[in-house]
Amino acid sequence: MFDDKTTCMVVVGAQWGDEGKGKLVDVLAERADLVVRYQGGANAGHTVVIGESQFILRQIPSGILHQRVTCVIGNGVVLEPENLFAELDQLRDRGIDTTGRLFVSNRAHLVLPYHKLLDAASEKSQKLGTTGRGIGPAYEDKYGRRGIRVIDLRRIECASHLLTDRVARANQLLEIMGSADRASLDDHVALLERLAPRLLPLAADTGLLVHRAIREKRRVLLEGAQGALLDVDHGTYPYVTSSNTTAGGAAVGAGIGPTAIDGVLGVVKAYTTRVGNGPLPTEAESPDGDRLRQLGGEFGAVTGRPRRCGWFDATVVRYAARVNGLTGLAVTKLDVLDTFSEIPVGTAYRLDGDSCDEMPSEVEALGRVKPIYETHQGWVSPTGTARRLSDLPKGARAYLDRLEALSGVPVRYVSVGTRRDQIIEV
Ligand code: GDP
């Protein structure tokens, strides 16, 4: 993955998120010097299993689990500081020392309690299936140029002054939205005063830090959250997240130029899932959908919500390959298909009777498409112990070859279980 010419890599989700990026980044981080989160907030939940322990990391890059890796939360992230502190405490309690290894961009915007109140109120009317953690309203404030950033904590009186206006505004909006909740200015001021002493020592000009690492040929991994189909520009709008999850967002959100990026690895499940509302063309009917959910443990890492499950959708992955400029694929959760005797794959769509192999721009049209399936014979044997492609059953290899051909991107990694060692490098 890394070599003399490839020192800065992006890892992105190439479906609707939850593709297993956490595990992939954990495995790849072993060879990295720096791991950077560049968008999203505490709505992303990466799950990493090490031995008998399971770590759920929402904001801290999963690279933190490797003692020699430095981690960065970039300017493109909206940060929920109390949640960050809870994660740090969890890591410390479990013997992982993060001292001097975690930096937070001083340009990152803060998610504050009033953002959560606004999120809950707007979810009642918009029903987008958000996680309710205030991420959307925090990005709205960022682009509305009324956000509060990490750097603002340096001058707490100014930050408190900003809060007077922000909290009043949030309360007006809550009233308009018919919510009985109200944010308290005093509580918010007290919160900032409490946060500052712990957050400021972690704050840095992280764009400069990443730039220097790249210049020194250190190995940098830029870790995306969510997936391409949830990108605010390229996803199934409005059922999307509030940031650019695609590889372009990595440059902006990490504070580096796009020419610094040497490659983009797209993580895909061997099937498809999505949480929340919006179309999912290859959604499997029961009992297959339920079986995929149970076997794959498809329940949200943050919310516990059951994920909607379906078959691999090549139109989605081809599209993700295009909008991300993918240079490689990592196929995860191949083992989840081990017991299926037949495995459908969606190769293209039919839209109003015509064949269609590109992603429609309109969410309403995507809701109308009928997938065109081809059916693969299952391999019906366990793959979890495979460590080389040649260890896999013939049927599983043929399946991966087909995913590669349909996606137009070479498969570089195959994950066959939750554990670190359950990975095949192609
Ligand atoms: P992320 O947000 O993309 O990191 O995805 P999540 O962490 O939400 O979901 C991935 C889940 O799948 C986690 O519970 C992982 O432990 C698990 N997982 C990752 N790779 C594999 C795999 O190859 N096989 C199986 N069975 N589970 C996997």
PDB file of C-alpha atoms in Angstrom, residues 286-388:
ATOM      1  CA  SER A 286     -36.694 -11.131   4.042  1.00  0.00           C
ATOM      2  CA  PRO A 287     -35.486 -13.663   4.984  1.00  0.00           C
ATOM      3  CA  ASP A 288     -32.215 -12.814   3.141  1.00  0.00           C
ATOM      4  CA  GLY A 289     -32.097  -9.249   4.449  1.00  0.00           C
ATOM      5  CA  ASP A 290     -32.555 -10.405   8.040  1.00  0.00           C
ATOM      6  CA  ARG A 291     -29.961 -13.110   7.549  1.00  0.00           C
ATOM      7  CA  LEU A 292     -27.387 -10.633   6.237  1.00  0.00           C
ATOM      8  CA  ARG A 293     -28.170  -8.347   9.192  1.00  0.00           C
ATOM      9  CA  GLN A 294     -27.709 -11.105  11.757  1.00  0.00           C
ATOM     10  CA  LEU A 295     -24.619 -12.666  10.196  1.00  0.00           C
ATOM     11  CA  GLY A 296     -22.984  -9.303   9.536  1.00  0.00           C
ATOM     12  CA  GLY A 297     -23.959  -7.785  12.889  1.00  0.00           C
ATOM     13  CA  GLU A 298     -25.505  -4.917  10.953  1.00  0.00           C
ATOM     14  CA  PHE A 299     -26.556  -2.653  13.789  1.00  0.00           C
ATOM     15  CA  GLY A 300     -25.237   0.916  14.088  1.00  0.00           C
ATOM     16  CA  ALA A 301     -22.064   1.283  16.182  1.00  0.00           C
ATOM     17  CA  VAL A 302     -23.298   4.595  17.626  1.00  0.00           C
ATOM     18  CA  THR A 303     -27.069   4.298  17.594  1.00  0.00           C
ATOM     19  CA  GLY A 304     -27.668   0.512  17.646  1.00  0.00           C
ATOM     20  CA  ARG A 305     -30.132   1.032  14.787  1.00  0.00           C
ATOM     21  CA  PRO A 306     -30.634  -2.025  12.557  1.00  0.00           C
ATOM     22  CA  ARG A 307     -29.114  -1.418   9.130  1.00  0.00           C
ATOM     23  CA  ARG A 308     -31.036  -2.114   5.960  1.00  0.00           C
ATOM     24  CA  CYS A 309     -29.246  -4.893   4.081  1.00  0.00           C
ATOM     25  CA  GLY A 310     -29.027  -5.947   0.452  1.00  0.00           C
ATOM     26  CA  TRP A 311     -26.842  -7.270  -2.322  1.00  0.00           C
ATOM     27  CA  PHE A 312     -23.705  -5.770  -3.848  1.00  0.00           C
ATOM     28  CA  ASP A 313     -24.690  -2.907  -6.123  1.00  0.00           C
ATOM     29  CA  ALA A 314     -22.091  -2.408  -8.849  1.00  0.00           C
ATOM     30  CA  THR A 315     -23.688   0.829 -10.081  1.00  0.00           C
ATOM     31  CA  VAL A 316     -23.099   2.356  -6.654  1.00  0.00           C
ATOM     32  CA  VAL A 317     -19.473   1.224  -6.529  1.00  0.00           C
ATOM     33  CA  ARG A 318     -18.717   2.314 -10.118  1.00  0.00           C
ATOM     34  CA  TYR A 319     -20.114   5.702  -9.233  1.00  0.00           C
ATOM     35  CA  ALA A 320     -18.094   5.841  -6.018  1.00  0.00           C
ATOM     36  CA  ALA A 321     -15.003   4.897  -8.050  1.00  0.00           C
ATOM     37  CA  ARG A 322     -15.640   7.851 -10.366  1.00  0.00           C
ATOM     38  CA  VAL A 323     -16.390  10.553  -7.804  1.00  0.00           C
ATOM     39  CA  ASN A 324     -13.514   9.486  -5.547  1.00  0.00           C
ATOM     40  CA  GLY A 325     -10.945   8.593  -8.203  1.00  0.00           C
ATOM     41  CA  LEU A 326     -10.476   5.224  -6.501  1.00  0.00           C
ATOM     42  CA  THR A 327      -7.156   3.522  -7.181  1.00  0.00           C
ATOM     43  CA  GLY A 328      -7.968   0.357  -5.222  1.00  0.00           C
ATOM     44  CA  LEU A 329     -10.804  -1.472  -3.494  1.00  0.00           C
ATOM     45  CA  ALA A 330     -10.886  -3.176  -0.119  1.00  0.00           C
ATOM     46  CA  VAL A 331     -13.711  -5.705   0.000  1.00  0.00           C
ATOM     47  CA  THR A 332     -14.827  -6.412   3.567  1.00  0.00           C
ATOM     48  CA  LYS A 333     -17.124  -8.937   5.227  1.00  0.00           C
ATOM     49  CA  LEU A 334     -16.719 -11.583   2.545  1.00  0.00           C
ATOM     50  CA  ASP A 335     -17.184 -14.158   5.339  1.00  0.00           C
ATOM     51  CA  VAL A 336     -20.748 -12.928   5.934  1.00  0.00           C
ATOM     52  CA  LEU A 337     -21.722 -14.527   2.596  1.00  0.00           C
ATOM     53  CA  ASP A 338     -20.134 -17.890   3.466  1.00  0.00           C
ATOM     54  CA  THR A 339     -23.415 -19.706   4.064  1.00  0.00           C
ATOM     55  CA  PHE A 340     -25.480 -18.368   1.153  1.00  0.00           C
ATOM     56  CA  SER A 341     -26.018 -20.896  -1.633  1.00  0.00           C
ATOM     57  CA  GLU A 342     -26.913 -18.154  -4.113  1.00  0.00           C
ATOM     58  CA  ILE A 343     -25.615 -14.591  -4.110  1.00  0.00           C
ATOM     59  CA  PRO A 344     -27.254 -12.002  -6.345  1.00  0.00           C
ATOM     60  CA  VAL A 345     -25.180  -9.039  -7.581  1.00  0.00           C
ATOM     61  CA  GLY A 346     -26.792  -5.914  -9.012  1.00  0.00           C
ATOM     62  CA  THR A 347     -24.916  -5.140 -12.232  1.00  0.00           C
ATOM     63  CA  ALA A 348     -26.973  -2.160 -13.491  1.00  0.00           C
ATOM     64  CA  TYR A 349     -30.472  -0.692 -13.217  1.00  0.00           C
ATOM     65  CA  ARG A 350     -33.611  -0.389 -15.279  1.00  0.00           C
ATOM     66  CA  LEU A 351     -35.156   3.025 -15.064  1.00  0.00           C
ATOM     67  CA  ASP A 352     -38.633   3.396 -16.568  1.00  0.00           C
ATOM     68  CA  GLY A 353     -37.936   0.427 -18.835  1.00  0.00           C
ATOM     69  CA  ASP A 354     -34.540   1.651 -20.098  1.00  0.00           C
ATOM     70  CA  SER A 355     -31.260   0.194 -18.952  1.00  0.00           C
ATOM     71  CA  CYS A 356     -29.160   2.548 -16.878  1.00  0.00           C
ATOM     72  CA  ASP A 357     -25.644   1.923 -15.627  1.00  0.00           C
ATOM     73  CA  GLU A 358     -24.937   5.339 -14.120  1.00  0.00           C
ATOM     74  CA  MET A 359     -26.222   6.683 -10.833  1.00  0.00           C
ATOM     75  CA  PRO A 360     -29.296   8.905 -11.371  1.00  0.00           C
ATOM     76  CA  SER A 361     -28.863  12.406  -9.918  1.00  0.00           C
ATOM     77  CA  GLU A 362     -32.383  12.513  -8.563  1.00  0.00           C
ATOM     78  CA  VAL A 363     -33.091  10.567  -5.415  1.00  0.00           C
ATOM     79  CA  GLU A 364     -36.645  10.038  -6.597  1.00  0.00           C
ATOM     80  CA  ALA A 365     -35.351   8.316  -9.772  1.00  0.00           C
ATOM     81  CA  LEU A 366     -33.029   6.119  -7.703  1.00  0.00           C
ATOM     82  CA  GLY A 367     -36.089   5.106  -5.699  1.00  0.00           C
ATOM     83  CA  ARG A 368     -37.755   3.946  -8.944  1.00  0.00           C
ATOM     84  CA  VAL A 369     -34.907   1.945 -10.476  1.00  0.00           C
ATOM     85  CA  LYS A 370     -35.132  -1.830 -10.700  1.00  0.00           C
ATOM     86  CA  PRO A 371     -31.772  -3.537 -10.278  1.00  0.00           C
ATOM     87  CA  ILE A 372     -30.610  -5.995 -12.932  1.00  0.00           C
ATOM     88  CA  TYR A 373     -29.218  -8.987 -11.064  1.00  0.00           C
ATOM     89  CA  GLU A 374     -26.912 -11.808 -11.941  1.00  0.00           C
ATOM     90  CA  THR A 375     -26.778 -14.691  -9.523  1.00  0.00           C
ATOM     91  CA  HIS A 376     -23.549 -16.255  -8.311  1.00  0.00           C
ATOM     92  CA  GLN A 377     -23.337 -19.684  -6.851  1.00  0.00           C
ATOM     93  CA  GLY A 378     -22.246 -19.448  -3.225  1.00  0.00           C
ATOM     94  CA  TRP A 379     -19.049 -21.132  -2.049  1.00  0.00           C
ATOM     95  CA  VAL A 380     -20.758 -22.385   1.121  1.00  0.00           C
ATOM     96  CA  SER A 381     -17.578 -22.865   3.117  1.00  0.00           C
ATOM     97  CA  PRO A 382     -15.790 -20.700   5.681  1.00  0.00           C
ATOM     98  CA  THR A 383     -13.371 -18.015   4.494  1.00  0.00           C
ATOM     99  CA  GLY A 384     -12.309 -16.646   7.908  1.00  0.00           C
ATOM    100  CA  THR A 385      -8.976 -18.471   7.997  1.00  0.00           C
ATOM    101  CA  ALA A 386      -7.849 -17.419   4.499  1.00  0.00           C
ATOM    102  CA  ARG A 387      -4.743 -15.200   4.480  1.00  0.00           C
ATOM    103  CA  ARG A 388      -3.979 -15.357   0.747  1.00  0.00           C
TER     104      ARG A 388
END
